Amino acid sequence: MKQTLQTSIWLHRDIRLVLPARALSYAGDSIALIALMLRVSDGHGPAAITALLLAVAVPTVAMIPFAGRIVDGFDSRTVLVWSGLLQVVAGVGLAFVHDLVNTLLLVCVLQVGQAVAGPAWGALIPRIVGEELVGRTTGTSQALIGVATLAGSAAGGVLVGAAGTRGALLVDAGTFLVLVLVARMVQTRRRPEPATADRRGGVSAGLRAIFGDDVLRILVPALWVFVVAGEAVNVVEVFLITGELGLGPGLYGAAGAATGAGAILGAWYSGRLRDDRARSLAVVAGMAAIGGASVLMGLAGNLVTLMIGATAIGVGSGLLNAATNALVVMRSAEAVRGSVIAALNGTVRSFSILAMLLGGLAGALLGPRGTFVTGGVACAVASVAVGVLLARVEDGTKDSELEAVSH
């Protein structure tokens, strides 16, 4: 019991501020997304929904060359306060506009702020808790965000019904204001090192750090493949559940909740892993679980099988995401962590956009069931390939250590 208390992340004052505030912000984002989807769908076709989703995703990709340089080149408090204020202004603006063009523009502004704030928080957390607690903190943070996202999704429709889209969007803006206040209150600071203050090439610095590491050069490209194969099925999930299985909107929502609950469990368990080898194996296990569960959902003939598959996909996703994020942070040099996290976030978003396009194409060609089965098989094959490559890296490391000892 004493050892548990000594290593608890909650002993750190700043973590007690940061993790709940970030989770609250994600809850606000879920509320805002529901409000915006309802606003955009009212009087507009499917193309407007696609435009909204692109407005959410594209700024993170476009900011790859700049976000890392900003995060690594300036004081963390300055970066977090100003990026947070940008999100507050955009959130308030969204509450008071109604037309599609201004809505999309302000969503882009909001996401530009997030493209900077996300890596800034990610790079600051190791300074707060120390390197040895990064894995546990990442898992705990992902689990809290999962809970908050589910709560926000559940509250979003209720808020829109009670206070309209304006009220719901103002709630989201309020959560960003809380983050700004927390950024001011956090005592830990991350300042640029003199040798890196004038560094150029944020994208190349982040990608060089990723591909310069024996483990990350395998896991991060594998994550990109997983995103394409795994997220493509999201496009056709509603058609599988409501069309192929003939279930109603309520059960479609229940499947989404099961996936969210599974993700919370997977992220929580990831935080209990003790070393990089265990986290690497968790990434492989997460990929395999997602692959197998996608095949199961594609072949499902009843609600029970569907819910088992949806929950397993959530567990695999939570495990995969939390373990990968912890590995990326812990295996990157402190001075370039902002660039590395920005490069990871931006490239993952790029492949998410590709997944949306491929998911629609696969759905048209293969149907919902065929898309799930094909995507699941691709994820399973990728997990085997990644496992083999990691085993070779581990064997090579052991051989190098033995050779060093023999000399």
CSV table of C-alpha atoms in Angstrom, one decimal:
chain,number,residue,atom,x,y,z
A,1,MET,CA,0.0,0.0,0.0
A,2,LYS,CA,2.9,2.4,0.8
A,3,GLN,CA,4.5,1.7,-2.5
A,4,THR,CA,1.2,2.4,-4.3
A,5,LEU,CA,0.9,5.8,-2.6
A,6,GLN,CA,4.5,6.7,-3.3
A,7,THR,CA,4.0,6.1,-7.1
A,8,SER,CA,0.5,7.6,-7.4
A,9,ILE,CA,0.2,10.2,-10.1
A,10,TRP,CA,-2.3,12.1,-8.0
A,11,LEU,CA,0.4,13.1,-5.5
A,12,HIS,CA,1.4,15.8,-8.1
A,13,ARG,CA,-0.6,18.9,-7.7
A,14,ASP,CA,-0.5,19.9,-11.3
A,15,ILE,CA,-1.8,16.6,-12.5
A,16,ARG,CA,-4.8,17.0,-10.2
A,17,LEU,CA,-5.5,20.2,-12.2
A,18,VAL,CA,-4.6,19.1,-15.7
A,19,LEU,CA,-6.2,15.7,-16.1
A,20,PRO,CA,-9.7,16.6,-14.9
A,21,ALA,CA,-9.6,19.9,-16.9
A,22,ARG,CA,-8.6,18.1,-20.1
A,23,ALA,CA,-11.3,15.5,-19.6
A,24,LEU,CA,-13.8,18.2,-19.1
A,25,SER,CA,-12.7,19.9,-22.3
A,26,TYR,CA,-13.2,16.6,-24.2
A,27,ALA,CA,-16.7,16.3,-22.8
A,28,GLY,CA,-17.3,19.8,-24.1
A,29,ASP,CA,-16.0,18.8,-27.5
A,30,SER,CA,-18.4,15.9,-27.7
A,31,ILE,CA,-21.3,18.2,-26.8
A,32,ALA,CA,-20.2,20.7,-29.5
A,33,LEU,CA,-19.8,18.0,-32.2
A,34,ILE,CA,-23.4,16.8,-31.6
A,35,ALA,CA,-24.6,20.4,-31.7
A,36,LEU,CA,-22.7,21.2,-34.9
A,37,MET,CA,-23.8,17.9,-36.6
A,38,LEU,CA,-27.4,18.8,-35.8
A,39,ARG,CA,-27.0,22.4,-37.1
A,40,VAL,CA,-25.2,21.4,-40.3
A,41,SER,CA,-27.6,18.6,-41.1
A,42,ASP,CA,-30.6,20.9,-40.8
A,43,GLY,CA,-31.2,22.1,-44.3
A,44,HIS,CA,-28.0,20.7,-45.8
A,45,GLY,CA,-27.2,17.4,-47.4
A,46,PRO,CA,-24.6,14.7,-46.6
A,47,ALA,CA,-21.9,16.8,-48.3
A,48,ALA,CA,-22.2,19.4,-45.6
A,49,ILE,CA,-21.6,16.8,-42.9
A,50,THR,CA,-18.5,15.6,-44.8
A,51,ALA,CA,-17.3,19.2,-45.0
A,52,LEU,CA,-17.8,19.6,-41.2
A,53,LEU,CA,-15.8,16.4,-40.5
A,54,LEU,CA,-13.0,17.6,-42.9
A,55,ALA,CA,-13.0,21.0,-41.0
A,56,VAL,CA,-12.4,19.1,-37.8
A,57,ALA,CA,-9.6,16.9,-39.3
A,58,VAL,CA,-7.7,19.0,-41.9
A,59,PRO,CA,-6.3,21.8,-39.6
A,60,THR,CA,-4.4,19.2,-37.5
A,61,VAL,CA,-2.7,18.0,-40.7
A,62,ALA,CA,-2.0,21.5,-42.0
A,63,MET,CA,-0.5,22.5,-38.7
A,64,ILE,CA,2.1,19.7,-38.7
A,65,PRO,CA,4.9,22.1,-40.0
A,66,PHE,CA,4.2,24.7,-37.3
A,67,ALA,CA,2.7,23.1,-34.2
A,68,GLY,CA,5.8,21.3,-33.1
A,69,ARG,CA,8.0,24.4,-33.6
A,70,ILE,CA,5.6,26.5,-31.6
A,71,VAL,CA,5.4,23.9,-28.7
A,72,ASP,CA,9.1,23.3,-28.5
A,73,GLY,CA,10.1,26.9,-29.2
A,74,PHE,CA,8.1,28.8,-26.6
A,75,ASP,CA,7.3,28.7,-22.9
A,76,SER,CA,4.6,26.1,-22.3
A,77,ARG,CA,2.4,28.5,-20.3
A,78,THR,CA,2.4,31.1,-23.1
A,79,VAL,CA,1.6,28.4,-25.7
A,80,LEU,CA,-1.2,26.9,-23.6
A,81,VAL,CA,-2.8,30.2,-22.6
A,82,TRP,CA,-2.9,31.7,-26.1
A,83,SER,CA,-4.0,28.5,-27.9
A,84,GLY,CA,-6.7,28.1,-25.3
A,85,LEU,CA,-7.9,31.7,-25.7
A,86,LEU,CA,-8.0,31.1,-29.5
A,87,GLN,CA,-10.3,28.2,-28.8
A,88,VAL,CA,-12.5,30.2,-26.4
A,89,VAL,CA,-13.0,32.9,-29.1
A,90,ALA,CA,-13.8,30.4,-31.8
A,91,GLY,CA,-16.2,28.5,-29.5
A,92,VAL,CA,-18.1,31.7,-28.6
A,93,GLY,CA,-18.1,32.7,-32.3
A,94,LEU,CA,-19.6,29.3,-33.2
A,95,ALA,CA,-22.4,29.9,-30.7
A,96,PHE,CA,-23.5,33.1,-32.5
A,97,VAL,CA,-23.2,32.2,-36.2
A,98,HIS,CA,-25.7,30.1,-38.1
A,99,ASP,CA,-24.6,29.9,-41.7
A,100,LEU,CA,-22.5,26.9,-43.0
A,101,VAL,CA,-19.5,28.9,-44.3
A,102,ASN,CA,-18.8,30.7,-41.0
A,103,THR,CA,-19.5,27.6,-39.0
A,104,LEU,CA,-16.8,25.7,-41.0
A,105,LEU,CA,-14.3,28.5,-40.8
A,106,LEU,CA,-14.7,28.8,-37.0
A,107,VAL,CA,-14.4,25.0,-36.6
A,108,CYS,CA,-11.1,25.3,-38.5
A,109,VAL,CA,-9.9,28.0,-36.2
A,110,LEU,CA,-10.9,25.9,-33.2
A,111,GLN,CA,-8.9,23.0,-34.5
A,112,VAL,CA,-5.9,25.1,-35.2
A,113,GLY,CA,-5.8,25.9,-31.5
A,114,GLN,CA,-6.2,22.2,-30.7
A,115,ALA,CA,-3.4,21.3,-33.0
A,116,VAL,CA,-1.0,23.4,-30.8
A,117,ALA,CA,-2.6,22.8,-27.4
A,118,GLY,CA,-2.7,19.0,-27.7
A,119,PRO,CA,1.1,18.5,-28.2
A,120,ALA,CA,1.8,21.2,-25.7
A,121,TRP,CA,-0.1,19.4,-22.9
A,122,GLY,CA,1.4,16.0,-24.1
A,123,ALA,CA,5.0,17.4,-23.8
A,124,LEU,CA,4.3,19.1,-20.5
A,125,ILE,CA,3.0,16.0,-18.6
A,126,PRO,CA,6.3,14.2,-18.4
A,127,ARG,CA,7.8,17.3,-16.8
A,128,ILE,CA,5.0,17.2,-14.2
A,129,VAL,CA,5.1,13.5,-13.2
A,130,GLY,CA,8.6,12.4,-14.2
A,131,GLU,CA,9.6,9.9,-16.9
A,132,GLU,CA,8.8,6.8,-14.8
A,133,LEU,CA,5.1,7.7,-14.4
A,134,VAL,CA,4.4,8.7,-18.0
A,135,GLY,CA,2.8,5.4,-19.0
A,136,ARG,CA,0.5,5.3,-16.0
A,137,THR,CA,-0.4,9.0,-16.5
A,138,THR,CA,-1.2,8.5,-20.2
A,139,GLY,CA,-3.4,5.5,-19.5
A,140,THR,CA,-5.3,7.3,-16.7
A,141,SER,CA,-5.7,10.4,-18.9
A,142,GLN,CA,-7.0,8.4,-21.8
A,143,ALA,CA,-9.5,6.6,-19.5
A,144,LEU,CA,-10.7,9.8,-18.1
A,145,ILE,CA,-11.1,11.3,-21.5
A,146,GLY,CA,-13.1,8.2,-22.6
A,147,VAL,CA,-15.5,8.6,-19.7
A,148,ALA,CA,-15.8,12.4,-20.4
A,149,THR,CA,-16.4,11.8,-24.1
A,150,LEU,CA,-19.2,9.3,-23.3
A,151,ALA,CA,-20.7,11.7,-20.8
A,152,GLY,CA,-20.5,14.5,-23.3
A,153,SER,CA,-22.1,12.5,-26.0
A,154,ALA,CA,-25.0,11.5,-23.7
A,155,ALA,CA,-25.4,15.1,-22.6
A,156,GLY,CA,-25.1,16.7,-26.0
A,157,GLY,CA,-28.5,15.9,-27.3
A,158,VAL,CA,-30.2,16.8,-24.0
A,159,LEU,CA,-28.4,20.2,-23.9
A,160,VAL,CA,-29.3,21.0,-27.5
A,161,GLY,CA,-32.9,20.2,-26.7
A,162,ALA,CA,-33.0,22.3,-23.6
A,163,ALA,CA,-30.8,25.3,-24.5
A,164,GLY,CA,-30.4,25.0,-28.3
A,165,THR,CA,-27.2,24.7,-30.2
A,166,ARG,CA,-26.0,28.1,-28.9
A,167,GLY,CA,-26.2,27.0,-25.3
A,168,ALA,CA,-24.4,23.7,-26.1
A,169,LEU,CA,-21.6,25.5,-27.9
A,170,LEU,CA,-21.2,28.1,-25.1
A,171,VAL,CA,-20.7,25.2,-22.7
A,172,ASP,CA,-17.9,23.9,-24.9
A,173,ALA,CA,-16.3,27.4,-25.0
A,174,GLY,CA,-16.6,27.4,-21.2
A,175,THR,CA,-14.6,24.2,-20.9
A,176,PHE,CA,-11.8,25.9,-23.0
A,177,LEU,CA,-11.8,28.8,-20.6
A,178,VAL,CA,-11.3,26.3,-17.7
A,179,LEU,CA,-8.3,25.0,-19.5
A,180,VAL,CA,-6.9,28.5,-19.9
A,181,LEU,CA,-7.3,29.1,-16.2
A,182,VAL,CA,-5.6,25.7,-15.4
A,183,ALA,CA,-2.7,26.6,-17.8
A,184,ARG,CA,-2.2,29.8,-15.7
A,185,MET,CA,-2.3,27.8,-12.4
A,186,VAL,CA,0.0,25.0,-13.4
A,187,GLN,CA,3.4,25.6,-11.7
A,188,THR,CA,5.4,23.3,-13.9
A,189,ARG,CA,6.9,25.0,-17.0
A,190,ARG,CA,8.5,23.7,-20.1
A,191,ARG,CA,10.9,26.1,-21.7
A,192,PRO,CA,12.8,25.8,-25.0
A,193,GLU,CA,16.4,24.7,-24.7
A,194,PRO,CA,18.9,27.2,-26.1
A,195,ALA,CA,20.2,24.7,-28.6
A,196,THR,CA,16.8,24.1,-30.1
A,197,ALA,CA,15.2,27.5,-29.8
A,198,ASP,CA,16.1,28.4,-33.4
A,199,ARG,CA,15.5,24.9,-34.8
A,200,ARG,CA,13.8,24.7,-38.2
A,201,GLY,CA,11.7,22.0,-39.8
A,202,GLY,CA,9.1,20.9,-37.2
A,203,VAL,CA,7.8,18.1,-39.4
A,204,SER,CA,11.2,16.7,-40.3
A,205,ALA,CA,12.3,16.9,-36.6
A,206,GLY,CA,9.3,15.0,-35.4
A,207,LEU,CA,9.5,12.3,-38.1
A,208,ARG,CA,13.3,12.0,-37.8
A,209,ALA,CA,12.8,11.3,-34.1
A,210,ILE,CA,10.2,8.7,-34.8
A,211,PHE,CA,12.1,6.9,-37.6
A,212,GLY,CA,15.4,7.2,-35.6
A,213,ASP,CA,14.0,4.9,-32.9
A,214,ASP,CA,14.1,1.1,-33.5
A,215,VAL,CA,10.6,0.5,-31.9
A,216,LEU,CA,8.8,3.7,-33.1
A,217,ARG,CA,9.9,3.2,-36.7
A,218,ILE,CA,7.8,0.0,-36.6
A,219,LEU,CA,4.9,0.9,-34.4
A,220,VAL,CA,4.0,4.4,-35.9
A,221,PRO,CA,3.8,3.2,-39.6
A,222,ALA,CA,1.8,0.2,-38.3
A,223,LEU,CA,-0.5,2.6,-36.5
A,224,TRP,CA,-1.1,4.4,-39.8
A,225,VAL,CA,-2.0,1.2,-41.5
A,226,PHE,CA,-4.3,0.3,-38.7
A,227,VAL,CA,-6.0,3.7,-38.9
A,228,VAL,CA,-6.7,3.2,-42.6
A,229,ALA,CA,-8.0,-0.4,-42.2
A,230,GLY,CA,-9.7,0.1,-38.8
A,231,GLU,CA,-11.4,3.4,-39.2
A,232,ALA,CA,-12.7,2.7,-42.7
A,233,VAL,CA,-15.3,0.4,-41.1
A,234,ASN,CA,-16.6,3.4,-39.1
A,235,VAL,CA,-18.1,4.7,-42.3
A,236,VAL,CA,-20.3,1.7,-42.8
A,237,GLU,CA,-21.0,0.7,-39.2
A,238,VAL,CA,-24.4,2.4,-39.2
A,239,PHE,CA,-25.4,0.5,-42.3
A,240,LEU,CA,-24.3,-2.8,-40.8
A,241,ILE,CA,-26.3,-2.3,-37.6
A,242,THR,CA,-29.4,-0.6,-38.9
A,243,GLY,CA,-29.5,-2.2,-42.4
A,244,GLU,CA,-27.9,-5.7,-42.4
A,245,LEU,CA,-28.9,-6.5,-38.8
A,246,GLY,CA,-32.1,-4.6,-38.8
A,247,LEU,CA,-31.6,-3.0,-35.4
A,248,GLY,CA,-32.8,0.5,-34.5
A,249,PRO,CA,-31.1,3.8,-33.7
A,250,GLY,CA,-31.1,3.0,-30.0
A,251,LEU,CA,-29.1,-0.2,-30.4
A,252,TYR,CA,-26.7,1.6,-32.8
A,253,GLY,CA,-26.1,4.1,-30.0
A,254,ALA,CA,-25.7,1.1,-27.5
A,255,ALA,CA,-23.0,-0.4,-29.7
A,256,GLY,CA,-21.2,3.0,-29.8
A,257,ALA,CA,-21.4,3.1,-26.0
A,258,ALA,CA,-20.0,-0.4,-25.7
A,259,THR,CA,-17.1,0.6,-27.9
A,260,GLY,CA,-16.5,3.7,-25.7
A,261,ALA,CA,-16.7,1.6,-22.5
A,262,GLY,CA,-14.2,-0.9,-23.9
A,263,ALA,CA,-11.8,1.9,-24.8
A,264,ILE,CA,-11.9,3.2,-21.2
A,265,LEU,CA,-11.0,-0.3,-20.0
A,266,GLY,CA,-8.2,-0.7,-22.5
A,267,ALA,CA,-6.7,2.7,-21.7
A,268,TRP,CA,-6.9,2.0,-18.0
A,269,TYR,CA,-5.1,-1.3,-18.4
A,270,SER,CA,-2.4,0.3,-20.5
A,271,GLY,CA,-1.5,2.6,-17.7
A,272,ARG,CA,-0.7,-0.5,-15.5
A,273,LEU,CA,2.0,-1.7,-18.0
A,274,ARG,CA,5.5,-1.3,-16.5
A,275,ASP,CA,8.0,-1.1,-19.4
A,276,ASP,CA,8.4,-0.5,-23.2
A,277,ARG,CA,8.3,-4.1,-24.1
A,278,ALA,CA,4.9,-4.6,-22.4
A,279,ARG,CA,3.6,-1.5,-24.1
A,280,SER,CA,4.9,-2.7,-27.5
A,281,LEU,CA,3.1,-6.1,-27.0
A,282,ALA,CA,0.0,-4.2,-26.0
A,283,VAL,CA,0.0,-2.3,-29.3
A,284,VAL,CA,0.2,-5.7,-31.1
A,285,ALA,CA,-2.5,-7.2,-28.9
A,286,GLY,CA,-4.7,-4.1,-29.6
A,287,MET,CA,-4.3,-4.5,-33.3
A,288,ALA,CA,-5.1,-8.2,-33.2
A,289,ALA,CA,-8.2,-7.6,-31.0
A,290,ILE,CA,-9.5,-4.9,-33.4
A,291,GLY,CA,-8.9,-7.2,-36.4
A,292,GLY,CA,-10.6,-10.2,-34.8
A,293,ALA,CA,-13.5,-8.1,-33.4
A,294,SER,CA,-14.1,-6.4,-36.8
A,295,VAL,CA,-14.4,-9.8,-38.5
A,296,LEU,CA,-16.7,-11.0,-35.7
A,297,MET,CA,-19.0,-7.9,-36.3
A,298,GLY,CA,-18.9,-8.4,-40.0
A,299,LEU,CA,-20.2,-12.0,-39.5
A,300,ALA,CA,-22.5,-11.1,-36.6
A,301,GLY,CA,-26.1,-12.4,-36.9
A,302,ASN,CA,-27.5,-11.2,-33.6
A,303,LEU,CA,-27.2,-8.4,-31.0
A,304,VAL,CA,-25.1,-10.4,-28.5
A,305,THR,CA,-22.3,-11.1,-31.1
A,306,LEU,CA,-22.4,-7.5,-32.3
A,307,MET,CA,-22.0,-6.1,-28.7
A,308,ILE,CA,-19.1,-8.5,-28.0
A,309,GLY,CA,-17.4,-7.3,-31.1
A,310,ALA,CA,-18.0,-3.6,-30.4
A,311,THR,CA,-16.7,-3.9,-26.9
A,312,ALA,CA,-13.6,-5.8,-28.0
A,313,ILE,CA,-12.9,-3.2,-30.7
A,314,GLY,CA,-13.1,-0.5,-27.9
A,315,VAL,CA,-10.7,-2.5,-25.6
A,316,GLY,CA,-8.2,-2.9,-28.5
A,317,SER,CA,-8.4,0.8,-29.5
A,318,GLY,CA,-7.9,2.0,-25.9
A,319,LEU,CA,-5.0,-0.3,-25.4
A,320,LEU,CA,-3.4,0.6,-28.8
A,321,ASN,CA,-3.9,4.4,-28.5
A,322,ALA,CA,-2.7,4.7,-24.9
A,323,ALA,CA,0.3,2.4,-25.3
A,324,THR,CA,1.4,4.1,-28.5
A,325,ASN,CA,1.1,7.6,-27.0
A,326,ALA,CA,3.2,6.6,-24.0
A,327,LEU,CA,5.9,5.0,-26.1
A,328,VAL,CA,6.1,8.0,-28.4
A,329,VAL,CA,6.5,10.4,-25.5
A,330,MET,CA,8.9,8.2,-23.5
A,331,ARG,CA,11.1,7.3,-26.4
A,332,SER,CA,11.5,10.8,-27.7
A,333,ALA,CA,14.1,13.4,-26.6
A,334,GLU,CA,12.5,16.0,-24.3
A,335,ALA,CA,13.6,18.9,-26.5
A,336,VAL,CA,11.6,17.7,-29.5
A,337,ARG,CA,8.6,16.1,-27.9
A,338,GLY,CA,6.2,18.8,-29.1
A,339,SER,CA,7.3,18.2,-32.7
A,340,VAL,CA,7.1,14.4,-32.3
A,341,ILE,CA,3.5,14.6,-30.9
A,342,ALA,CA,2.4,17.1,-33.5
A,343,ALA,CA,3.8,14.9,-36.3
A,344,LEU,CA,2.1,11.8,-34.8
A,345,ASN,CA,-1.3,13.6,-34.4
A,346,GLY,CA,-1.1,15.2,-37.9
A,347,THR,CA,-0.1,12.0,-39.7
A,348,VAL,CA,-2.8,10.0,-37.9
A,349,ARG,CA,-5.4,12.6,-39.0
A,350,SER,CA,-4.1,12.4,-42.6
A,351,PHE,CA,-4.7,8.6,-42.6
A,352,SER,CA,-8.1,9.1,-40.9
A,353,ILE,CA,-9.2,11.3,-43.8
A,354,LEU,CA,-7.9,8.6,-46.2
A,355,ALA,CA,-9.9,6.0,-44.2
A,356,MET,CA,-13.1,8.0,-44.6
A,357,LEU,CA,-12.7,8.0,-48.4
A,358,LEU,CA,-11.7,4.3,-48.6
A,359,GLY,CA,-14.5,3.3,-46.2
A,360,GLY,CA,-17.1,4.9,-48.5
A,361,LEU,CA,-15.5,3.2,-51.6
A,362,ALA,CA,-15.3,-0.2,-49.8
A,363,GLY,CA,-18.8,0.1,-48.6
A,364,ALA,CA,-20.0,0.6,-52.2
A,365,LEU,CA,-17.9,-2.3,-53.5
A,366,LEU,CA,-18.0,-4.8,-50.7
A,367,GLY,CA,-21.0,-3.9,-48.7
A,368,PRO,CA,-21.0,-3.3,-44.9
A,369,ARG,CA,-20.2,-6.9,-44.0
A,370,GLY,CA,-17.5,-7.3,-46.6
A,371,THR,CA,-15.9,-4.0,-45.4
A,372,PHE,CA,-15.8,-5.1,-41.8
A,373,VAL,CA,-14.3,-8.5,-42.6
A,374,THR,CA,-11.7,-7.1,-45.1
A,375,GLY,CA,-10.7,-4.4,-42.7
A,376,GLY,CA,-10.5,-6.9,-39.8
A,377,VAL,CA,-8.3,-9.3,-41.7
A,378,ALA,CA,-6.0,-6.4,-42.7
A,379,CYS,CA,-5.6,-5.4,-39.1
A,380,ALA,CA,-5.0,-9.0,-38.0
A,381,VAL,CA,-2.3,-9.5,-40.7
A,382,ALA,CA,-0.7,-6.2,-39.7
A,383,SER,CA,-0.6,-7.2,-36.1
A,384,VAL,CA,1.3,-10.4,-37.0
A,385,ALA,CA,3.8,-8.5,-39.2
A,386,VAL,CA,4.4,-6.0,-36.4
A,387,GLY,CA,4.9,-8.7,-33.9
A,388,VAL,CA,7.5,-10.4,-36.1
A,389,LEU,CA,9.4,-7.1,-36.7
A,390,LEU,CA,9.4,-6.2,-33.0
A,391,ALA,CA,10.7,-9.7,-32.1
A,392,ARG,CA,13.6,-9.2,-34.6
A,393,VAL,CA,14.4,-5.8,-33.0
A,394,GLU,CA,14.4,-7.4,-29.5
A,395,ASP,CA,16.6,-10.3,-30.7
A,396,GLY,CA,19.0,-7.8,-32.3
A,397,THR,CA,19.2,-5.8,-29.0
A,398,LYS,CA,19.9,-8.9,-27.0
A,399,ASP,CA,22.6,-10.0,-29.5
A,400,SER,CA,24.2,-6.5,-29.2
A,401,GLU,CA,24.1,-6.7,-25.4
A,402,LEU,CA,25.7,-10.2,-25.4
A,403,GLU,CA,28.4,-9.0,-27.8
A,404,ALA,CA,29.2,-6.0,-25.6
A,405,VAL,CA,29.4,-8.2,-22.5
A,406,SER,CA,31.8,-10.7,-24.4
A,407,HIS,CA,34.1,-7.8,-25.2
